[in-house]
Every structure is written in structure tokens, then in C-alpha cells.
Coordinates of C-alpha atoms and ligand atoms in Angstrom, one line a residue:
M1 CA 0.0 0.0 0.0
E2 CA 1.4 3.4 -1.0
L3 CA 1.3 6.2 1.5
E4 CA -1.6 8.6 0.8
S5 CA -1.3 12.3 0.3
P6 CA -2.6 14.1 3.3
S7 CA -6.0 15.0 1.9
S8 CA -6.9 11.9 -0.2
F9 CA -8.7 10.3 2.8
R10 CA -11.5 12.8 2.3
D11 CA -12.1 11.6 -1.2
R12 CA -12.1 7.8 -0.9
P13 CA -11.4 4.9 1.5
V14 CA -7.6 4.4 1.9
N15 CA -7.9 0.8 0.6
I16 CA -9.2 2.0 -2.8
D17 CA -6.8 3.7 -5.3
E18 CA -7.6 6.5 -7.7
D19 CA -8.9 4.1 -10.4
G20 CA -11.3 2.4 -7.9
K21 CA -9.2 -0.7 -7.5
R22 CA -8.6 -2.5 -4.1
K23 CA -5.3 -1.8 -2.4
W24 CA -4.2 -4.6 -0.1
I25 CA -3.4 -3.5 3.4
Y26 CA -0.3 -5.1 4.9
A27 CA -0.7 -4.3 8.6
K28 CA 2.4 -4.8 10.7
Q29 CA 2.0 -6.8 13.9
P30 CA 1.7 -4.4 16.8
K31 CA 3.9 -4.8 19.9
G32 CA 3.0 -3.3 23.3
K33 CA 0.8 -3.4 26.3
W34 CA -2.4 -2.7 24.4
Y35 CA -1.8 -5.5 22.0
V36 CA -1.2 -7.9 25.0
R37 CA -4.5 -6.7 26.6
R38 CA -6.4 -7.0 23.3
T39 CA -5.0 -10.5 22.9
I40 CA -6.3 -11.5 26.3
V41 CA -9.7 -10.0 25.7
G42 CA -9.8 -11.5 22.1
W43 CA -9.1 -15.1 23.4
L44 CA -11.7 -14.6 26.2
A45 CA -14.2 -13.7 23.5
I46 CA -13.2 -16.7 21.3
S47 CA -13.5 -19.0 24.4
F48 CA -17.0 -17.6 25.1
L49 CA -18.1 -18.1 21.4
V50 CA -16.8 -21.7 21.5
L51 CA -18.0 -22.7 25.0
A52 CA -21.3 -20.9 25.4
P53 CA -23.5 -23.6 23.7
F54 CA -21.8 -26.3 25.9
I55 CA -22.2 -24.6 29.2
K56 CA -25.6 -25.4 30.9
I57 CA -27.6 -23.4 33.3
N58 CA -30.7 -25.1 34.8
G59 CA -30.2 -27.7 32.0
N60 CA -30.4 -25.0 29.3
P61 CA -27.4 -24.0 27.2
L62 CA -25.9 -20.6 28.1
M63 CA -26.5 -19.5 24.5
L64 CA -28.7 -21.0 21.8
F65 CA -30.5 -19.4 18.9
D66 CA -32.6 -22.4 17.6
I67 CA -34.4 -20.6 14.8
A68 CA -35.8 -23.8 13.3
N69 CA -37.6 -24.7 16.5
R70 CA -38.2 -21.1 17.4
K71 CA -36.6 -21.2 20.8
F72 CA -33.7 -19.2 22.2
S73 CA -31.7 -19.7 25.3
I74 CA -30.1 -16.4 26.5
F75 CA -27.9 -16.8 29.5
G76 CA -29.7 -20.0 30.3
Q77 CA -33.2 -18.5 30.2
M78 CA -35.3 -20.3 27.6
I79 CA -37.4 -17.9 25.4
W80 CA -39.9 -19.1 22.8
A81 CA -40.9 -17.3 19.7
Q82 CA -44.3 -17.0 21.4
D83 CA -42.7 -14.8 24.0
S84 CA -42.7 -12.0 21.4
Y85 CA -43.1 -9.2 23.9
L86 CA -40.0 -10.6 25.8
L87 CA -38.0 -10.8 22.6
A88 CA -39.1 -7.2 21.7
L89 CA -38.0 -6.1 25.2
I90 CA -34.6 -7.8 24.9
M91 CA -34.1 -6.2 21.5
A92 CA -35.0 -2.7 22.9
V93 CA -32.6 -3.2 25.9
T94 CA -29.9 -4.4 23.4
V95 CA -30.3 -1.4 21.1
V96 CA -30.3 1.1 24.0
F97 CA -27.3 -0.6 25.5
I98 CA -25.4 -0.4 22.1
V99 CA -26.3 3.3 21.7
L100 CA -25.3 4.2 25.3
F101 CA -22.1 2.2 25.1
T102 CA -21.2 3.8 21.7
V103 CA -22.0 7.3 22.9
I104 CA -19.6 6.8 25.8
Y105 CA -16.9 4.5 24.5
G106 CA -17.2 4.9 20.7
R107 CA -16.2 1.9 18.6
L108 CA -14.5 -0.1 21.4
W109 CA -16.6 -3.2 20.7
C110 CA -15.3 -3.3 17.1
G111 CA -11.7 -3.5 17.9
W112 CA -11.9 -5.6 21.0
A113 CA -14.8 -8.0 21.0
C114 CA -16.5 -8.2 17.6
P115 CA -16.1 -11.7 16.2
Q116 CA -15.0 -10.3 12.8
T117 CA -12.0 -8.4 14.3
V118 CA -11.2 -11.0 16.9
F119 CA -11.0 -13.9 14.4
L120 CA -9.2 -11.8 11.8
E121 CA -6.6 -10.3 14.2
M122 CA -6.1 -13.1 16.6
I123 CA -6.2 -16.1 14.2
Y124 CA -6.0 -15.3 10.5
R125 CA -3.5 -12.4 10.7
R126 CA -1.3 -14.5 13.0
I127 CA -1.4 -17.4 10.5
E128 CA -0.3 -14.9 7.8
Y129 CA 2.6 -13.7 9.9
L130 CA 3.6 -17.3 10.5
F131 CA 3.7 -18.1 6.8
E132 CA 4.8 -14.8 5.3
G133 CA 6.6 -13.0 8.2
N134 CA 5.8 -9.6 9.6
Y135 CA 5.3 -6.5 7.4
R136 CA 7.5 -3.5 6.9
N137 CA 6.8 -0.3 5.1
H138 CA 3.4 -1.6 3.9
K139 CA 5.0 -4.7 2.3
P140 CA 5.7 -8.2 3.5
K141 CA 9.0 -8.1 5.4
N142 CA 10.1 -11.3 3.7
E143 CA 8.8 -10.8 0.1
Q144 CA 10.4 -14.0 -1.1
A145 CA 8.4 -16.0 1.5
S146 CA 5.2 -14.2 0.8
S147 CA 5.4 -15.1 -2.9
N148 CA 6.5 -18.7 -2.3
F149 CA 3.8 -21.0 -3.9
W150 CA 3.9 -23.7 -1.2
L151 CA 3.8 -21.1 1.7
K152 CA 0.8 -19.5 0.0
I153 CA -0.9 -23.0 -0.3
G154 CA -0.1 -23.6 3.4
K155 CA -1.5 -20.3 4.5
H156 CA -4.8 -20.7 2.5
A157 CA -5.2 -24.3 3.6
S158 CA -4.9 -23.1 7.2
F159 CA -7.4 -20.3 6.5
L160 CA -9.8 -22.9 5.1
L161 CA -9.4 -25.2 8.1
V162 CA -10.0 -22.3 10.6
S163 CA -13.1 -21.3 8.5
I164 CA -14.5 -24.8 8.8
L165 CA -14.0 -24.6 12.6
I166 CA -15.7 -21.2 12.8
T167 CA -18.6 -22.6 10.8
N168 CA -19.0 -25.3 13.5
I169 CA -18.8 -22.7 16.3
F170 CA -21.5 -20.7 14.5
L171 CA -23.7 -23.8 13.9
N172 CA -23.3 -24.8 17.6
W173 CA -25.1 -21.5 18.4
I174 CA -27.9 -22.3 16.0
V175 CA -28.6 -26.0 16.3
G176 CA -26.8 -26.9 19.5
P177 CA -23.9 -29.3 20.0
A178 CA -26.0 -32.5 20.0
R179 CA -27.6 -31.8 16.7
L180 CA -24.3 -30.6 15.2
Y181 CA -22.7 -33.9 16.3
E182 CA -25.6 -35.8 14.6
I183 CA -25.1 -33.8 11.4
V184 CA -21.3 -34.3 11.3
T185 CA -21.4 -38.1 12.1
S186 CA -24.4 -39.2 10.0
P187 CA -24.1 -40.1 6.3
I188 CA -24.2 -37.1 4.0
S189 CA -27.2 -38.5 2.2
E190 CA -29.2 -38.2 5.4
N191 CA -28.2 -34.6 6.0
W192 CA -27.3 -33.3 2.6
F193 CA -28.9 -29.9 3.3
G194 CA -26.9 -29.4 6.6
F195 CA -23.7 -30.6 4.8
V196 CA -24.2 -28.2 1.8
A197 CA -24.9 -25.3 4.3
M198 CA -21.7 -26.1 6.2
I199 CA -19.6 -26.1 3.0
A200 CA -21.2 -22.9 1.8
L201 CA -20.7 -21.2 5.1
S202 CA -17.1 -22.3 5.4
L203 CA -16.3 -21.0 2.0
F204 CA -18.1 -17.7 2.8
Y205 CA -16.0 -17.3 6.0
Y206 CA -12.8 -18.2 4.0
W207 CA -13.6 -15.5 1.5
I208 CA -14.3 -13.0 4.2
Y209 CA -11.1 -13.5 6.1
A210 CA -8.8 -14.3 3.3
F211 CA -9.9 -11.6 0.8
F212 CA -12.7 -9.3 1.9
R213 CA -11.2 -8.6 5.4
E214 CA -11.3 -5.0 6.7
Q215 CA -13.9 -4.0 4.1
V216 CA -16.6 -5.7 6.4
C217 CA -15.8 -2.9 9.0
T218 CA -15.2 0.0 6.7
M219 CA -18.0 -0.6 4.1
I220 CA -20.6 -3.1 5.2
C221 CA -21.1 -3.2 8.9
P222 CA -24.1 -1.0 9.8
Y223 CA -22.8 -0.4 13.3
G224 CA -19.8 1.3 11.8
R225 CA -22.1 3.5 9.6
I226 CA -24.2 4.8 12.5
Q227 CA -21.1 6.0 14.4
G228 CA -21.4 9.5 12.9
A229 CA -24.8 10.0 14.5
L230 CA -23.8 8.7 17.9
L231 CA -20.4 10.1 18.6
D232 CA -19.8 13.6 20.1
S233 CA -16.8 15.5 21.3
R234 CA -17.0 13.8 24.7
T235 CA -17.0 10.3 23.3
I236 CA -13.9 8.3 24.2
G237 CA -12.0 7.0 21.2
I238 CA -8.5 6.7 19.8
I239 CA -7.3 10.2 19.4
Y240 CA -4.1 11.8 18.2
D241 CA -3.1 14.7 20.5
Y242 CA -2.7 17.3 17.8
K243 CA -2.0 20.0 20.4
R244 CA 1.1 18.1 21.5
G245 CA 2.0 16.6 18.1
E246 CA 1.7 19.6 15.8
P247 CA 3.6 20.9 13.9
R248 CA 4.9 17.6 12.7
G249 CA 8.3 16.6 11.5
A250 CA 11.7 16.0 13.0
K251 CA 12.8 19.6 12.7
N252 CA 9.5 21.1 13.9
S253 CA 8.6 21.7 17.5
G254 CA 5.7 19.2 17.9
D255 CA 6.3 15.7 19.3
C256 CA 5.1 13.9 16.1
I257 CA 8.0 13.2 13.9
N258 CA 5.8 12.1 11.0
C259 CA 7.3 8.7 10.8
H260 CA 4.1 7.0 9.6
Q261 CA 4.6 4.1 11.9
C262 CA 1.0 4.5 13.3
I263 CA -0.3 3.9 9.8
T264 CA 1.8 0.8 9.2
V265 CA 0.1 -1.1 12.0
C266 CA -3.4 0.0 11.3
P267 CA -5.6 -2.9 10.1
T268 CA -7.9 -0.5 8.2
G269 CA -4.9 1.4 6.8
I270 CA -5.9 4.9 8.0
D271 CA -3.9 7.8 9.4
I272 CA -5.3 8.6 12.8
K273 CA -3.6 12.0 12.6
N274 CA -6.3 13.0 10.2
G275 CA -8.8 12.9 13.1
S276 CA -11.6 10.5 14.2
Q277 CA -12.7 8.5 11.1
L278 CA -15.4 6.0 10.3
E279 CA -12.7 3.3 9.5
C280 CA -11.1 3.5 12.9
I281 CA -12.1 0.4 14.9
N282 CA -10.4 1.5 18.1
C283 CA -8.0 -1.4 18.0
T284 CA -5.2 0.6 19.8
A285 CA -2.5 -0.8 17.5
C286 CA -1.4 2.8 16.6
I287 CA -1.1 3.7 20.4
D288 CA 1.4 0.8 20.9
E289 CA 3.4 1.7 17.8
C290 CA 3.5 5.4 18.5
N291 CA 4.6 4.7 22.1
L292 CA 7.5 2.7 20.8
V293 CA 8.5 5.7 18.7
M294 CA 8.1 8.1 21.6
K295 CA 10.3 5.9 23.7
K296 CA 13.0 6.0 21.0
I297 CA 13.0 9.8 20.7
H298 CA 12.7 10.2 24.5
K299 CA 9.3 11.9 24.6
P300 CA 6.4 11.1 26.8
E301 CA 4.1 8.2 25.7
N302 CA 0.5 8.5 24.7
L303 CA 0.7 11.0 21.8
I304 CA -2.0 8.8 20.5
R305 CA -4.3 7.5 23.3
F306 CA -7.8 6.8 24.5
D307 CA -9.3 10.2 25.0
S308 CA -12.1 12.5 23.7
V309 CA -11.8 15.4 21.4
L310 CA -12.8 17.6 24.3
G311 CA -10.2 15.9 26.5
V312 CA -7.5 16.8 24.0
E313 CA -8.8 20.4 23.7
T314 CA -9.2 21.1 27.4
G315 CA -7.0 18.5 29.1
K316 CA -10.1 17.3 31.1
R317 CA -11.7 13.9 30.4
S318 CA -15.4 13.5 31.2
I319 CA -17.8 10.9 29.8
F320 CA -20.8 12.3 31.6
N321 CA -23.2 14.6 29.9
G322 CA -27.0 15.0 29.5
R323 CA -27.3 12.4 26.8
T324 CA -25.4 9.8 28.8
Y325 CA -27.7 10.4 31.8
A326 CA -30.9 10.1 29.6
Y327 CA -29.7 6.9 27.9
S328 CA -28.7 5.4 31.3
A329 CA -32.2 6.2 32.8
V330 CA -33.9 4.6 29.8
L331 CA -31.6 1.5 30.0
L332 CA -32.3 1.1 33.7
I333 CA -36.0 1.2 33.2
L334 CA -35.8 -1.3 30.4
I335 CA -33.6 -3.7 32.4
V336 CA -36.0 -3.5 35.4
A337 CA -39.0 -4.1 33.1
L338 CA -37.1 -7.1 31.5
G339 CA -36.4 -8.6 35.0
V340 CA -40.0 -8.2 36.1
T341 CA -41.4 -9.7 32.9
V342 CA -39.1 -12.7 33.0
S343 CA -39.8 -13.4 36.6
N344 CA -43.6 -13.1 36.0
R345 CA -43.7 -15.3 33.0
K346 CA -46.6 -17.8 32.8
P347 CA -45.3 -21.4 33.1
L348 CA -47.3 -22.5 30.0
E349 CA -47.9 -21.0 26.6
T350 CA -51.2 -22.3 25.2
T351 CA -53.0 -21.8 21.9
M352 CA -56.3 -23.5 21.0
L353 CA -57.6 -22.8 17.5
R354 CA -60.6 -24.5 15.9
V355 CA -59.5 -27.0 13.2
P356 CA -59.6 -25.0 9.9
G357 CA -62.7 -25.7 7.9
S358 CA -64.5 -27.6 10.7
I359 CA -67.9 -26.6 12.1
Y360 CA -69.8 -28.4 14.9
Q361 CA -70.7 -32.1 14.9
Q362 CA -73.9 -33.5 16.4
V363 CA -72.9 -36.4 18.7
D364 CA -76.4 -37.4 19.8
S365 CA -79.8 -35.7 20.1
V366 CA -78.5 -33.3 22.9
T367 CA -74.7 -33.2 22.5
Y368 CA -72.5 -31.2 20.1
S369 CA -68.8 -31.3 19.6
N370 CA -66.1 -29.0 18.2
L371 CA -62.5 -29.8 17.2
Y372 CA -59.5 -27.7 18.3
Q373 CA -55.8 -27.8 17.4
V374 CA -54.1 -27.4 20.8
K375 CA -50.5 -26.5 21.4
I376 CA -49.1 -26.2 24.9
I377 CA -45.5 -25.2 25.6
N378 CA -43.9 -26.0 29.0
K379 CA -41.6 -23.1 29.7
T380 CA -40.5 -24.4 33.1
E381 CA -37.5 -26.6 34.0
T382 CA -39.7 -29.5 35.3
D383 CA -41.6 -32.2 33.5
K384 CA -45.4 -31.7 33.9
N385 CA -48.4 -34.1 33.9
L386 CA -51.3 -32.0 32.8
V387 CA -55.0 -32.5 33.1
L388 CA -57.4 -30.5 30.8
K389 CA -61.0 -29.8 32.0
V390 CA -63.8 -27.7 30.7
V391 CA -64.2 -25.1 33.5
S392 CA -67.2 -23.3 32.0
P393 CA -69.9 -24.4 31.2
K394 CA -69.4 -27.0 34.0
S395 CA -71.2 -29.8 32.2
G396 CA -68.8 -29.6 29.2
R397 CA -66.4 -32.6 28.6
L398 CA -63.3 -32.9 26.6
Q399 CA -60.8 -35.4 25.2
L400 CA -57.3 -35.1 23.7
A401 CA -57.1 -37.1 20.5
T402 CA -53.5 -38.2 21.2
G403 CA -54.3 -39.0 24.9
Q404 CA -50.9 -37.5 25.8
T405 CA -50.9 -35.4 29.0
S406 CA -47.2 -35.5 30.0
L407 CA -45.1 -32.6 28.9
K408 CA -41.3 -32.6 29.2
K409 CA -39.5 -29.5 30.5
Q410 CA -39.2 -26.9 27.8
G411 CA -41.2 -29.4 25.7
M412 CA -44.3 -28.9 23.5
L413 CA -47.6 -30.8 23.3
E414 CA -49.6 -30.7 20.1
S415 CA -52.9 -32.5 19.7
I416 CA -56.5 -32.4 18.6
L417 CA -58.9 -31.5 21.3
I418 CA -62.5 -32.7 21.1
V419 CA -64.9 -30.6 23.3
N420 CA -68.5 -31.8 23.9
L421 CA -71.3 -29.5 25.1
N422 CA -74.9 -30.1 26.0
R423 CA -77.4 -28.3 23.8
N424 CA -78.8 -26.5 26.9
D425 CA -75.4 -24.9 27.5
L426 CA -75.2 -23.2 24.1
T427 CA -75.9 -19.5 24.3
G428 CA -76.2 -19.0 20.5
K429 CA -74.3 -19.7 17.4
S430 CA -71.1 -19.0 19.3
T431 CA -70.7 -19.9 23.0
N432 CA -67.8 -18.7 25.1
I433 CA -66.1 -21.7 26.9
E434 CA -63.2 -21.9 29.3
I435 CA -60.7 -24.7 29.4
G436 CA -58.7 -25.2 32.6
I437 CA -55.1 -26.7 32.5
Y438 CA -54.2 -28.3 35.8
E439 CA -51.2 -30.0 37.3
G440 CA -52.7 -32.3 39.9
E441 CA -55.2 -30.1 41.7
T442 CA -53.3 -26.9 40.8
L443 CA -54.9 -24.7 38.2
L444 CA -52.1 -23.4 36.0
E445 CA -54.0 -21.6 33.3
V446 CA -57.6 -20.9 32.0
Y447 CA -57.9 -20.6 28.3
S448 CA -61.0 -18.9 26.7
T449 CA -62.3 -19.8 23.3
N450 CA -65.5 -20.1 21.3
F451 CA -67.7 -23.1 20.7
I452 CA -69.7 -23.2 17.5
G453 CA -73.2 -24.7 17.6
P454 CA -76.5 -24.6 15.7
V455 CA -78.6 -21.4 15.8
K456 CA -81.0 -21.9 18.8
Ligands
LIG1 S1 3.8 7.0 15.1 FE1 3.6 8.8 16.4 S2 5.3 10.1 15.8 FE2 5.1 8.6 14.2 S3 3.7 9.6 12.7 FE3 2.4 8.4 14.1 S4 1.8 9.9 15.6 FE4 3.6 10.8 14.6
LIG2 S1 -6.4 4.3 13.7 FE1 -5.4 3.2 15.3 S2 -7.1 2.4 16.6 FE2 -8.0 3.1 14.7 S3 -8.1 1.2 13.5 FE3 -6.2 2.2 12.9 S4 -4.7 1.3 14.3 FE4 -6.7 0.8 15.1

């Protein structure tokens, strides 16, 4: 990558040249305390991604997004698609949390915990350094090694292998470890769809990490695009202290010697001296690199540092302002509402709908029946033995077509329900009835529906 002229960053992304062609970014491996910290956080994030579906809380996985069966386990709390109000609340809390976090800490998530960055910087980039050596002056340090055919094959084979592993990590979050093991160990002919999905996903990840890379952060990620609307002069981010650094150059009086070392380590190829930019993922690599330079020229460290624009301007760092307080208040209210809603959740989720196209049947001269499709979800962590009774009108009788009344924890019962009513209990063409769902003698839920009968 050629060094850019000072103003070209305003016209186009630094990884695109004047003709609109991609310019490959050869980011040098950083060295320093921030890189060590980021490595620790990165590997903790990878461990969480790998282990979360295996860790159980109350018998539920720590994390599971089982879209096919429409059930989600979030920190061991099982949530069904039917809990739509709960999902909406979780989403609202998440969005407000993201907004609040971004207002205060900027794009910290991107550089430190986002799976895209963590996998790219902690695994793929390190594999690249292993095969091609480190980079210097925006080129591979060992150009001979980087163009060696067999080393290239080795690098890309390793990339592909890691991509397959990442696909398995991702699938563990979607289908769970048991189902994934079943897919992997059963013949392809029995699971051809799962197998094709795994291959396609692995190739997609390989393409992302081997070729597309930083463009995910700089061009596609919607979170990156909304930064401009959320950041303000008090937001903490990676800032070049222009007051201390300018005017630049060895012969000038500022501390910045214009050595460009902060650009050589940047994974998105930008020059942080141009100010806060959309492409900056707050990875801190430039802090480490500039600190090394400052040490060499016997100047104080942290010419580039975590700070706010206001902090650099005034020398005071404050993350608290009216917007921060307002977002925190909304977030607190939402978290309390979420806690109350989760603790007051009904143990069962029941739906009873009349079988489509069916009307009433006459059983004998005084009895009529209706058919219902019944679905009961047990949201608790204990198996249940259920009894269904017609609560109102009292003379009503019912029968489950499958005869099944036991319901496993987090399980679902689906059956056809036949309800019989006496002619005398009908109040018209449509009669309101109530079905009670009991566990032993305990009434868990009363479900109201309509019973269709002949016009009286
Ligand atoms: S590494 Fe530091 S001294 Fe060198 S150009 Fe960047 S900010 Fe200036
Ligand atoms: S400017 Fe610094 S913190 Fe931002 S992405 Fe580049 S190296 Fe990372």
C-alpha cells in the first residue's frame, strides 16, 4: 500500500486507489501493552463463542438461537418465539445498550470483542505472519516468503481449516452441540442440506477472512455506519493529540516526527492523525506503535491515546453529559421491566384454534362437539403431567385425541382436542367456553375460546 497524500482520505477509502481498485493492506503486527490486553480479551471472546453452547444453566445452554424450533436460550433463560413481547424487550434493551455504550466509548466493541475483528486479528492475521513473516513499510518483510507458492498454499489451507472450525462454532449456536454432532457423524445422504450449508458457510468465511477482510468494517457493517450519528466531542476514542504533536516533522517543535509508523500497524490502513474516522475500529495498534517511537525519541508516551476530542482540547476527560444520563435512565427502566417480565412469565404457553374448515358435529340428540388444534409449551424446568378440563360451562367434557398429557421440561404438546357441550349450555351460534389446564389439583391456566353450535 502506497502512503496517501494528506487529503486523499477525504475523497475515498484508503484501501481503494484513484482508479477504484482495491489496495491490499499489509498491517504490521503491533507490539506493546495494548496488544497484550487485546490478545487476552480476544481469546476470552473466542472462548465464550466456543464454549457458550456447551455450558448449561438449569439444564439449558448458556446461549442457543434455535431458529428452526423457534426457541432461544439467552444466559440459560429459555425464550420461545411465542414470547414475542419478551424478545421485543430484549431487543429494545440491546439497542439502547449499544447506543449508550457507543456514545460513551465509541467503537470499542469493534476493535476488542467483535467476532469479525477477533477472528481476523487473533487467528487469521497471525497465521499470515507465521507463513509470510511480519510486514514492513506496507509490504511483506520477507517478500520471497510471501510469494512462495507452497507457503501460500499452506496459508490458505490453514485459513480454510479455521473457516470450517468457525462454521462449526456458529452452527453450535444455531442448532446446539448434540444436533451438530448428529449432522457431522451421520451419512451425507441423510443430512445433505446441513452438509451443503456447512460447506457454503465455510467457503463464505474463508472468502471474508482471506480476501474481503477489513472491508466488512469499513464498508458493510451497519454499526460502523451509524457512528457519525452517535459520537460527540466527549466520546472516548483513539485520538491523536494534535496539540502536542503539531507541527509535525523532525525539525519542527511538535512531538510527532511524521514517521508514519502508526499507519503501518493500522488494520484498516488509515492515518489517525487526520482525526476521528469511520474506518477506525479502536483497536489501539497505533497507540502501541507510537509509544515505541516516543520511547526511542525520549518523549512522553500517549501522543495517540484513549481520549475524547474535548479531552485533548481542554485537558479534562469526562464521559458524563445530559445524553449519557438520559440513555442510562432509559436503559435502567428497560432492564427492570425485563427482569419483572421474565420473573412473572406464565409457566405454560397455550393456543387453541378450531381446526380450519371444521364446524360443529352432532354427537347425539343433545350433544354437540367442536374440534380444536391445541398447542401447549412447557416453559419451566420441570416435567409436567397435565389435566385438561372444561371449566365453563361445567357440564362440558373434553378429550385429547393423542391421549398425551405428560409434557417434558421446555417441551411442547400438540394434539387435537374434542370438546362436547350439551345443547342446553349453548348461548347462541357461538358460545364462550373456558378450558382449565391443571397439574394435579393446581390450576395453571384458564384458556377462553368459542364453541360453534347450531342457531338456537
Ligand atoms: S507514530 Fe507517532 S510520531 Fe510517528 S507519525 Fe504516528 S503519531 Fe507521529
Ligand atoms: S487508527 Fe489506530 S485504533 Fe483506529 S483502526 Fe487504525 S490502528 Fe486501530
